[in-house]
Coordinates of C-alpha atoms in Angstrom, one line a residue:
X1 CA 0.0 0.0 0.0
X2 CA 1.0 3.5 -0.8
X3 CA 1.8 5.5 2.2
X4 CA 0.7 9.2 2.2
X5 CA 1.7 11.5 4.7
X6 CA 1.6 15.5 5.8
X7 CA 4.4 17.8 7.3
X8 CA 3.1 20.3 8.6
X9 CA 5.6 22.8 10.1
X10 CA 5.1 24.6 13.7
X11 CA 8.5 26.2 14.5
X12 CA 11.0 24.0 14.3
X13 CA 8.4 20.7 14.8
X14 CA 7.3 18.9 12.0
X15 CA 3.6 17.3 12.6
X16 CA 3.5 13.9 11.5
X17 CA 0.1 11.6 10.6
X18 CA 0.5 8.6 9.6
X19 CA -2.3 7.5 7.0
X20 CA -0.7 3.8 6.3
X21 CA -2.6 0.9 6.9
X22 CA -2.1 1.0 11.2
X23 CA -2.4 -2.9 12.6
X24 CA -4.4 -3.3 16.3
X25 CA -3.6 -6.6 18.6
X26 CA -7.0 -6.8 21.2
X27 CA -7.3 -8.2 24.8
X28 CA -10.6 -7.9 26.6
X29 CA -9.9 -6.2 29.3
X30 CA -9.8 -2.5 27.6
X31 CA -6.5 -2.4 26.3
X32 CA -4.8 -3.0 22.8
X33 CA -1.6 -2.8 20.6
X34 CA -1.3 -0.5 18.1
X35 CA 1.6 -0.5 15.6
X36 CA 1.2 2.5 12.9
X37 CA 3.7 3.7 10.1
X38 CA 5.6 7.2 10.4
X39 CA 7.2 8.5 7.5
X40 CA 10.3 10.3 9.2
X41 CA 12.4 13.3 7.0
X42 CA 15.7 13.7 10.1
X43 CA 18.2 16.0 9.6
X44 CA 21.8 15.3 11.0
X45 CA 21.8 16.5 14.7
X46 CA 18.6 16.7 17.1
X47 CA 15.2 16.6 15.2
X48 CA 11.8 18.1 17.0
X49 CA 9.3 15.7 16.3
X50 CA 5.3 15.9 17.1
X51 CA 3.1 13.1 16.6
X52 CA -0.9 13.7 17.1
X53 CA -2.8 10.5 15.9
X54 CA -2.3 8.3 19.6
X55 CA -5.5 7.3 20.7
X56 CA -6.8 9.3 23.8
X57 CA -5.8 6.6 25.8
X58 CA -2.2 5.7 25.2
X59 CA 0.3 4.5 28.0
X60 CA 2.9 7.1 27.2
X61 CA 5.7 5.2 28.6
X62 CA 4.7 2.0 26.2
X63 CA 5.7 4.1 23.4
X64 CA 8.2 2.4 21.4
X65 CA 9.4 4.2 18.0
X66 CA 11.9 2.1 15.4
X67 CA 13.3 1.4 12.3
X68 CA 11.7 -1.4 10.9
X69 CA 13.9 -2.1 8.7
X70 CA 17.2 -1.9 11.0
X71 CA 19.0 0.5 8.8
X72 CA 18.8 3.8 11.0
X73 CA 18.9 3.8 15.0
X74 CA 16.6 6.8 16.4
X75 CA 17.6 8.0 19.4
X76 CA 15.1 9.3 21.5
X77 CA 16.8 12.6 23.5
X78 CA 13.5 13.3 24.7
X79 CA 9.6 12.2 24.6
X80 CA 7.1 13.9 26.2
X81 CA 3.3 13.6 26.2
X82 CA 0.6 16.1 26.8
X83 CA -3.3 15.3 26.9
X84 CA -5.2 18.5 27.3
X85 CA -6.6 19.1 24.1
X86 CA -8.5 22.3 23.9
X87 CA -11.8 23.2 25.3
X88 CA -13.2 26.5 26.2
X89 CA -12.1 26.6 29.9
X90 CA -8.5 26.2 28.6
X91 CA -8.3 28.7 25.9
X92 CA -10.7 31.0 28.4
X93 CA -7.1 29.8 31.2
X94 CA -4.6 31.0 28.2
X95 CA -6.3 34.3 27.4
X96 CA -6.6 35.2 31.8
X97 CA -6.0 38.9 31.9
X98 CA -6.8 40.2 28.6
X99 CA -9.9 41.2 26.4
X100 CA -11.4 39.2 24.0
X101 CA -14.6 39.4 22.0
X102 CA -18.1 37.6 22.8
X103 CA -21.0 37.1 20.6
X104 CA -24.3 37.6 22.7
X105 CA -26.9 35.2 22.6
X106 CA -30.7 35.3 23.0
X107 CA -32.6 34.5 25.5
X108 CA -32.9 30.8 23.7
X109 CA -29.6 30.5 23.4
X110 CA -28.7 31.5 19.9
X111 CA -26.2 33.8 19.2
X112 CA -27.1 37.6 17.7
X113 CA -25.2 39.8 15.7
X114 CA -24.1 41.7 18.6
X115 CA -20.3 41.6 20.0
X116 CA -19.3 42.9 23.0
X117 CA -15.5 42.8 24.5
X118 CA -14.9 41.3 28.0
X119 CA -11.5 41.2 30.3
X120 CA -10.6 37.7 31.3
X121 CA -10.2 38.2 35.1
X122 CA -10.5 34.3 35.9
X123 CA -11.3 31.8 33.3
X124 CA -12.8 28.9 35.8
X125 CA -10.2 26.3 34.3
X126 CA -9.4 23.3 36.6
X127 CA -5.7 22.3 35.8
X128 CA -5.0 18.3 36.4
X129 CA -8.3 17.6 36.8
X130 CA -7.9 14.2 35.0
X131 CA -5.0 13.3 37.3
X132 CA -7.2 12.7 40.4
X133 CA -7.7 9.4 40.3
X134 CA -3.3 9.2 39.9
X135 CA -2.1 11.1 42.8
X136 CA -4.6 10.2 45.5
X137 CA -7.1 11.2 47.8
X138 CA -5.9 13.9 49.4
X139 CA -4.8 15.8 45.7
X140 CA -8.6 15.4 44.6
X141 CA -9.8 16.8 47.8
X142 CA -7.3 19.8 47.0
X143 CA -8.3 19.8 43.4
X144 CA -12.1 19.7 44.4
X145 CA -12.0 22.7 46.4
X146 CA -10.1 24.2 44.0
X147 CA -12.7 23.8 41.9
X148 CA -15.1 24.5 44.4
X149 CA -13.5 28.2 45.0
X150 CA -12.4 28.9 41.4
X151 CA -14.6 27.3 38.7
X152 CA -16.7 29.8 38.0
X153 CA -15.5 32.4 35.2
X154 CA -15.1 36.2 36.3
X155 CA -15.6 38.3 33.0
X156 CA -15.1 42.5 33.3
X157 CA -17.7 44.2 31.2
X158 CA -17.6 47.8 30.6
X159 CA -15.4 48.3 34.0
X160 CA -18.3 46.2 35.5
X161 CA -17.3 42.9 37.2
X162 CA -19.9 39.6 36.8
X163 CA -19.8 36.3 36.8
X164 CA -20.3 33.9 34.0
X165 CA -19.5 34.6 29.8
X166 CA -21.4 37.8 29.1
X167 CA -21.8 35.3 25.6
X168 CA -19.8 33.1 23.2
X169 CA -16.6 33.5 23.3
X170 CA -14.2 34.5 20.1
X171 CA -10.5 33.4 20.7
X172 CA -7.8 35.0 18.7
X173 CA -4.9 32.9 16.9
X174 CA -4.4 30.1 19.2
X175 CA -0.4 30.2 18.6
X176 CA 2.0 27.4 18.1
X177 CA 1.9 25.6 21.4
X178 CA -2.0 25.0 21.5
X179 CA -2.6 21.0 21.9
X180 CA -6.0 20.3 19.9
X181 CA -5.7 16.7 20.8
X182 CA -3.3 14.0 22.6
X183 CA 0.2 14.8 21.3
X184 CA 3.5 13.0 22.0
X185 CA 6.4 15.5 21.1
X186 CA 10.3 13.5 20.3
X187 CA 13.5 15.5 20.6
X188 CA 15.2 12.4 18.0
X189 CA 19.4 13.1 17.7
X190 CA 19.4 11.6 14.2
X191 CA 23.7 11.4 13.0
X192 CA 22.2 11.1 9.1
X193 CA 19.4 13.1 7.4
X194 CA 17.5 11.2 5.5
X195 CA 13.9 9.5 4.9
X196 CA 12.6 6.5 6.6
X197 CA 9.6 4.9 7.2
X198 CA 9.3 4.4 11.1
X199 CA 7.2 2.4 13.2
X200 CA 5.4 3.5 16.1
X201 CA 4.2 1.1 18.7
X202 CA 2.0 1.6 21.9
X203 CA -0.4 0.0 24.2
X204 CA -3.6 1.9 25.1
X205 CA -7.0 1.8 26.8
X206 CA -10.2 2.1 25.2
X207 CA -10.5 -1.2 23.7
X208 CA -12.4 -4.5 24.1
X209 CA -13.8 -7.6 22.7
X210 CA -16.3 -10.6 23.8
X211 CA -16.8 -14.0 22.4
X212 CA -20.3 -15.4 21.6
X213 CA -22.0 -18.4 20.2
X214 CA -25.3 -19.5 19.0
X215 CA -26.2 -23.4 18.8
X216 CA -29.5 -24.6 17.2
X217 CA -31.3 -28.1 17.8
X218 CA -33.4 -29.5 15.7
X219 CA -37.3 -30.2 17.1
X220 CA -36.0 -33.6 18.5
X221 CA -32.3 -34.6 18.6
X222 CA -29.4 -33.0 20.4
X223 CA -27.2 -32.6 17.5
X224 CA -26.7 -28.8 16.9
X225 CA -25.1 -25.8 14.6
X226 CA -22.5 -23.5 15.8
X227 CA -22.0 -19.8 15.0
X228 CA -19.5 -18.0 16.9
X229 CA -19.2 -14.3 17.0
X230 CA -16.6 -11.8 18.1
X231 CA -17.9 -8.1 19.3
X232 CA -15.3 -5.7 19.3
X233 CA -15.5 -2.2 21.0
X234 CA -13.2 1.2 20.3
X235 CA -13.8 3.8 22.7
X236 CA -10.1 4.8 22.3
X237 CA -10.9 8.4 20.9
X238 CA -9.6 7.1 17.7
X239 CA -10.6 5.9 14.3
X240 CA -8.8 2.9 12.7
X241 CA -9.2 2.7 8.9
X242 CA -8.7 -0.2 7.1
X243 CA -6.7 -1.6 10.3
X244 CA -4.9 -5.2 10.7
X245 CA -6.9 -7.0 13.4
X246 CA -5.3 -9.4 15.7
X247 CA -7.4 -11.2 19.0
X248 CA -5.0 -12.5 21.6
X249 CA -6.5 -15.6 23.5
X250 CA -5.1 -16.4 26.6
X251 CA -4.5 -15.0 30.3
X252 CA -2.3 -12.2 29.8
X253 CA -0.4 -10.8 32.8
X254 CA -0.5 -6.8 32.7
X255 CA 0.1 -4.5 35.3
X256 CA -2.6 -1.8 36.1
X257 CA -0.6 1.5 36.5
X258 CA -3.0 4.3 37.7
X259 CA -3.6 2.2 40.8
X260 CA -0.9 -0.2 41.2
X261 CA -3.1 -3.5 40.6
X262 CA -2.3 -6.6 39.1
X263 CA -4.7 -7.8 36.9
X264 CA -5.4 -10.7 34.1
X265 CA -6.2 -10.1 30.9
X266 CA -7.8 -12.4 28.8
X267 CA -7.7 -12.5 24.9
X268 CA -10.1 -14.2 22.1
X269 CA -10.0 -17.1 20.2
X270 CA -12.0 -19.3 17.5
X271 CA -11.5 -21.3 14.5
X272 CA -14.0 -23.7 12.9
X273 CA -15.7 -25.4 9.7
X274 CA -17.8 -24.9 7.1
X275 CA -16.6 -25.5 3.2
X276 CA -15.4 -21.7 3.2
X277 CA -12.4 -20.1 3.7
X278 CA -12.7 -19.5 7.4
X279 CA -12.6 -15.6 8.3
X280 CA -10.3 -15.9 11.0
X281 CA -7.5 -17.7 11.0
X282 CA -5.2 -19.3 13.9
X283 CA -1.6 -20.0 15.4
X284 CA 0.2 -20.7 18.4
X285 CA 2.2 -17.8 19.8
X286 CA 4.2 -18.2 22.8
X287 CA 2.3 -19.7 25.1
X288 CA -1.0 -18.0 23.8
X289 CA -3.4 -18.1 21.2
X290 CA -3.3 -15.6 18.1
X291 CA -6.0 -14.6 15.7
X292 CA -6.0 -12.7 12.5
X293 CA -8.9 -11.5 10.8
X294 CA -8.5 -12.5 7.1
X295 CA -9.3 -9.1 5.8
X296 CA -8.4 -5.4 6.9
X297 CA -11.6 -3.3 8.9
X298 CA -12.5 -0.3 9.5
X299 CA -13.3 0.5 13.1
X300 CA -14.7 3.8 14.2
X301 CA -14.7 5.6 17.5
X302 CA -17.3 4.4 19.7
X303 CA -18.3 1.7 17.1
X304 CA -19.5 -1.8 18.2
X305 CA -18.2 -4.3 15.2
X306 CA -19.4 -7.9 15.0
X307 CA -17.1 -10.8 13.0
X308 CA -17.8 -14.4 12.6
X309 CA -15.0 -16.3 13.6
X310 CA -16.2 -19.8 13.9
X311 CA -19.1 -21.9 12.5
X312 CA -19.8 -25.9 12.5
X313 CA -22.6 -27.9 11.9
X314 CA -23.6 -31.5 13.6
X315 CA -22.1 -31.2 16.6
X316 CA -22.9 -33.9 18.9
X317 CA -23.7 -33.3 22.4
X318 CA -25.4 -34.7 25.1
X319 CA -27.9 -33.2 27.5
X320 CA -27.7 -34.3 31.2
X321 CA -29.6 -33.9 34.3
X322 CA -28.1 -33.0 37.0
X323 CA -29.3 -32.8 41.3
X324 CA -27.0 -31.3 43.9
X325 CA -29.7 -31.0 46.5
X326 CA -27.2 -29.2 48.7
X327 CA -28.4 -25.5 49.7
X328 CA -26.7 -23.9 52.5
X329 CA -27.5 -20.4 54.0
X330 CA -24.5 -18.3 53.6
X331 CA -25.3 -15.7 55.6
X332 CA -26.1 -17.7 58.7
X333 CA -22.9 -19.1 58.7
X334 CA -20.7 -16.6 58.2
X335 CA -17.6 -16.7 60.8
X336 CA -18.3 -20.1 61.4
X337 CA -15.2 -22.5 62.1
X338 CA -14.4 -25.4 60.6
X339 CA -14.8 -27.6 64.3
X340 CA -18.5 -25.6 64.5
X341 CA -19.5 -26.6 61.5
X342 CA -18.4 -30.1 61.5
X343 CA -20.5 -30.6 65.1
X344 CA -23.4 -28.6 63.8
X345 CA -26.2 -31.1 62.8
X346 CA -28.5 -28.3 60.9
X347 CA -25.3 -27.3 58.7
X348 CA -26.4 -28.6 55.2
X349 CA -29.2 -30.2 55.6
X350 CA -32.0 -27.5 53.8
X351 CA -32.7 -28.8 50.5
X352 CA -32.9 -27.7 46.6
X353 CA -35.5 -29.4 44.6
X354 CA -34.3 -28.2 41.6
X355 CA -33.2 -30.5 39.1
X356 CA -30.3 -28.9 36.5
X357 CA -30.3 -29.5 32.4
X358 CA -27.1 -29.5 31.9
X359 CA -25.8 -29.9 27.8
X360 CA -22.4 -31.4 26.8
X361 CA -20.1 -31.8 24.0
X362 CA -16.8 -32.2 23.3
X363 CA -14.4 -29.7 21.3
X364 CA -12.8 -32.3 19.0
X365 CA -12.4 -32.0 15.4
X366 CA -14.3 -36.1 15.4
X367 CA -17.1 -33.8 16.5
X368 CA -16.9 -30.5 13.7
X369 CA -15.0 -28.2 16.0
X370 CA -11.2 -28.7 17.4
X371 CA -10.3 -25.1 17.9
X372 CA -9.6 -23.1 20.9
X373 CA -12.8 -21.3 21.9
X374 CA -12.1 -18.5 23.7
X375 CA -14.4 -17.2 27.0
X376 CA -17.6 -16.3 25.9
X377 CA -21.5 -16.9 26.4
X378 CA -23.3 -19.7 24.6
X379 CA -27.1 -19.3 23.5
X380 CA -28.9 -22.2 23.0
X381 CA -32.3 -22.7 20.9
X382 CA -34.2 -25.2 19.6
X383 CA -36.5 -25.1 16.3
X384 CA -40.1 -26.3 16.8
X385 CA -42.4 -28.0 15.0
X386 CA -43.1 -24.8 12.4
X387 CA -39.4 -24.7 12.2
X388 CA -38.9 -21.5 14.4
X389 CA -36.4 -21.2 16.7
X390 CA -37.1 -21.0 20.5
X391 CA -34.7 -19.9 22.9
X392 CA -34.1 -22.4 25.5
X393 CA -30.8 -21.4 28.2
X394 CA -27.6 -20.2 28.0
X395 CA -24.8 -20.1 30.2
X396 CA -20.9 -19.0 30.0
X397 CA -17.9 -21.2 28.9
X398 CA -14.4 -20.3 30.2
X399 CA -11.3 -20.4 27.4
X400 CA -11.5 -24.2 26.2
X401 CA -8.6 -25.8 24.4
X402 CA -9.6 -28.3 21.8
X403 CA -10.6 -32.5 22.7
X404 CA -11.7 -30.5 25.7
X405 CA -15.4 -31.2 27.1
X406 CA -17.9 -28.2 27.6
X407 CA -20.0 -28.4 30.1
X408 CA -22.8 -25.4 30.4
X409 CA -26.0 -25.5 32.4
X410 CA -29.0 -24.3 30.2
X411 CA -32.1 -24.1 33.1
X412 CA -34.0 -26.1 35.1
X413 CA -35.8 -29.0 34.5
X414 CA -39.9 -28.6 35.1
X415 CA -40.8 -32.1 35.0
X416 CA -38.3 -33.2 37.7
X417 CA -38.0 -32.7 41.4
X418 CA -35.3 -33.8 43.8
X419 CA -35.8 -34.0 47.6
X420 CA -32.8 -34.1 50.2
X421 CA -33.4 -35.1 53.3
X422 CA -30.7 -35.8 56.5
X423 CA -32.3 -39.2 58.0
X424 CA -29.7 -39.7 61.2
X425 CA -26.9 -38.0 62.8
X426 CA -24.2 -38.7 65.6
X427 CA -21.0 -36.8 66.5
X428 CA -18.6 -37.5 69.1
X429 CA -16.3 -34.7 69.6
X430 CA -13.8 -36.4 72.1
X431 CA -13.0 -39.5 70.0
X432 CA -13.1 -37.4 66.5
X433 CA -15.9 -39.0 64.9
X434 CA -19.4 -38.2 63.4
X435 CA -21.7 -40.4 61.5
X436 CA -24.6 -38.9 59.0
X437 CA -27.2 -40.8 56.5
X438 CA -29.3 -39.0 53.9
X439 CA -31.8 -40.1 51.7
X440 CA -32.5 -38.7 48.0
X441 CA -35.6 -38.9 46.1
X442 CA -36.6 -38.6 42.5
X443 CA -39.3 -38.0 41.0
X444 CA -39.4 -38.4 37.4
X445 CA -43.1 -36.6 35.8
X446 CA -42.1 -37.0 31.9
X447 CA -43.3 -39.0 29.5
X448 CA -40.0 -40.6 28.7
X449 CA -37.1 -42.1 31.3
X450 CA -33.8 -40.1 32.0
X451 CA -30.9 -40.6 34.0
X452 CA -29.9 -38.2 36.4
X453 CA -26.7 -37.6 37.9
X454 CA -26.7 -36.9 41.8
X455 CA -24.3 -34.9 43.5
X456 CA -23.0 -35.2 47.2
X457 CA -21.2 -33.4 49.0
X458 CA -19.1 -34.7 52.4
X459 CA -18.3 -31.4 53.6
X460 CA -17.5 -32.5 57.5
X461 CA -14.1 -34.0 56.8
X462 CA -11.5 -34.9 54.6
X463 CA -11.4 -38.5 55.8
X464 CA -14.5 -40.7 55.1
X465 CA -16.3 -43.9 54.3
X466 CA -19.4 -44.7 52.7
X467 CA -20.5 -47.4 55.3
X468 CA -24.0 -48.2 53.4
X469 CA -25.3 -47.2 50.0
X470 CA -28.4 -48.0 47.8
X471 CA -27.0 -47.3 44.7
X472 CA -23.0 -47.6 43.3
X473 CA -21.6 -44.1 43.4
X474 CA -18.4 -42.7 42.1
X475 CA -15.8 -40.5 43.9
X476 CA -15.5 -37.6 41.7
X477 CA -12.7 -35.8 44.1
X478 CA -11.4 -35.4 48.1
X479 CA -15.1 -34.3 49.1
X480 CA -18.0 -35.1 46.3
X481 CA -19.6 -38.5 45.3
X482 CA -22.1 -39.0 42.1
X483 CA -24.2 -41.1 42.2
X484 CA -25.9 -42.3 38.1
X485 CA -29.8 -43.2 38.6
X486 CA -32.6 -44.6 36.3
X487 CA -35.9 -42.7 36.6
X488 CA -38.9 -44.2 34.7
X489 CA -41.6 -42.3 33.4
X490 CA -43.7 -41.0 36.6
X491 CA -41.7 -43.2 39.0
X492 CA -40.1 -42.0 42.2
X493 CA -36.9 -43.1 43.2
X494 CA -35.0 -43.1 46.3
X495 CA -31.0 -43.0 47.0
X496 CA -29.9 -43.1 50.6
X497 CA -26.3 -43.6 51.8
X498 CA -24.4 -43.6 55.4
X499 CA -21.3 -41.8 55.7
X500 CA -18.6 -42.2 58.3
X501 CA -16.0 -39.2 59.3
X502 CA -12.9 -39.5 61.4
X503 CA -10.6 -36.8 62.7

């Protein structure tokens, strides 16, 4: 591509924008990388350089500014960044102490022919008010008050003082120094002249993305379709045209430096199958996930864009029901220790009668997929007997590398009810033991029989035994058995067990 570029000279600083086609790397957490093309005319000696197309969000000190090619070696004598683009209050701050004209409005608001001159004797301008959040609490309070005490203007009119703008104001020539928008200014000690085209690279705020997917059922079946979407959002003050897009999956470490949190960011992924070429396409990079989109974008300030990434059809999955009849009350036991708890005979024993649908499948390519699906929400319908699609659950999916299995819960079931009930229990404190026996029913009011998959918690001890069981169960890990059980159509069925704890 053809680069095209302006110099426009203020002093001795040459204003650079850089119309090439810019490239943008995007996590979710409101941050991306952007990598744009400078064309760079250096004298021999130090070179003033100003740069204005930064999004309104850059890091400053992320700022990184090279020779792609290798050839020349910029050295950076200085780099400083200012972000107080021009408003009213500033320009009202710059003109403090002399006269300037104002254009007098009606009493609707709209401006008249008339102009009358007024003497700036205090604009109202609150320096640093951005910084607040930076320097702490007791530099807002200071900045408040300041605010407070100063941030109304004070305009002379005819040797009469008042407060407020007797009208619109009418600024002179704003002069050289005037920032319109977020600039970063280089002194660059250059030991060649000559032109190059430099590359500019920075993180910044103001960005994010989220993963999505739709799967459609058929009427009867639990095959399904798979569209996956990615949603990405640019608040970063800045327009990207015709930009490279790249989505970083994975849990990127990045340190939060306006308050001094860690946090961890987390990127996008996709892939997927249909006979076309796939929009999207994927590699390992270090130990993350990368993601190009095929073909350059546009994306506007404060624009929402939406991009296919993924889509497969006849996926297999499963749908399982699922009863964890456990339901303890949080707040009642707050600041409870372990010993109370364990002696506590009421600790959980209330019961959920809900019953969970729960829908399966594994991301294999046997199964259509075998891509890493990055975090996202999953929106399940089914089509009916018109062939209309109804919505039917949805739930969330953590990052899921492929021959994984995703698990999701999609609702509750309304033709099945659990019961939990606590049938005995014994604790003796000085030899380190309890005993406990619950029993489990099922009831089972559809037309058709399913299996569901109970869940049990031993939550009084790390050692235990089942001492009697009605069913086989299965020890899923330290503290949780599972017990699989036939239901018939419109049968109730009951699982009871003993358990024995030492300490």
């Amino acid at each position: 591509m053809k680069l095209l570029y302006t110099y426009i000279s203020i002093g001795a600083a040459a204003t650079l924008t850089a119309l090439a086609q810019p490239s943008l790397t995007i996590y979710n957490q409101n941050f991306a990388v952007v990598r744009d093309t400078l064309p760079l005319d250096l004298k021999s000696g130090t070179n003033d350089v100003r740069y204005t197309e930064a999004t309104a969000h850059v890091e400053p000190d992320s700022v990184i500014l090279r020779d792609p090619s290798g050839k020349s070696s910029l050295q950076i004598l200085e780099q400083n960044y200012r972000n107080d683009p021009v408003s009213q209050e500033l320009l009202l701050s710059l003109f403090e102490g002399k006269t300037i004209d104002f254009q007098k409005t009606d009493n609707f608001g709209q401006p008249t022919n008339e102009i009358i001159q007024g003497k700036i004797i205090r604009s109202g301008y609150v320096p640093h008010y951005s910084a607040m959040s930076r320097y702490g609490y007791e530099y807002q309070q200071a900045q408040m008050n300041y605010a407070a005490e100063t941030g109304q203007p004070i305009i002379e009119v005819n040797g009469k003082i008042r407060f407020g703008l007797p009208g619109q104001p009418i600024f002179p020539d704003l002069g050289d120094d005037t920032v319109l928008k977020p600039t970063l200014n280089w002194l660059i000690q250059s030991e060649n002249s000559g032109k190059l085209d430099a590359e500019i690279s920075y993180i910044t705020g103001g960005f994010t993305w989220e993963a999505s997917y739709n799967l459609v059922s058929p009427e009867k079946g639990d095959d399904v379709d798979l569209t996956g979407w990615v949603t990405m959002d640019n608040q970063s003050g800045k327009t990207f045209e015709n930009a490279k897009i790249k989505l970083m999956a994975g849990d990127v470490k990045k340190l939060q430096p306006q308050n001094g949190f860690i946090q961890s960011f987390s990127g996008i992924g996709g892939g997927g199958g249909s006979g076309m070429a796939p929009p999207v396409s994927e590699k390992s990079f270090d130990e993350y996930h990368l993601y190009t989109l095929e073909r350059p974008t546009t994306l506007h300030d404060r624009e929402m864009k939406q991009v296919e990434f993924v889509r497969a059809n006849g996926i297999k999955t499963k749908t399982a029901y699922v009863y964890d009849g456990l339901k303890i009350d949080q707040n009642r036991y707050n600041g409870w220790g372990y010993e109370s708890i364990r002696q506590q005979r009421e600790y959980g024993t209330d019961s959920n009668k809900k019953v969970w649908v729960m829908r399966e499948f594994v991301n294999s390519e046997a199964n259509h997929l075998g891509m890493a699906l990055p975090k996202g929400k999953l929106r399940f319908y089914r089509r009916d007997a018109t062939d209309q699609m109804e919505f039917v659950g949805e739930d969330e999916i953590d990052h899921t590398p492929r021959d994984e299995t995703i698990r999701v819960k999609t609702g509750n079931a309304f033709d099945m009810v659990g019961e939990r009930t606590q049938k005995s229990f014994q604790v003796d404190s000085n030899n380190h033991w309890a005993d406990e026996s619950f029993e489990i029913k099922l009831r089972n009011h559809k037309k058709e029989p399913v299996e569901i998959r109970v869940v049990e918690h031993l939550y009084r001890g790390n050692n235990w035994e089942i001492t009697q069981k009605s069913d086989p169960f299965l020890k899923t890990n330290a503290q949780t058995i599972e017990f699989l059980v036939q239901v018939k159509p419109d049968e109730e069925k009951t699982v009871s067990y003993d358990v024995h704890y030492s300490w």
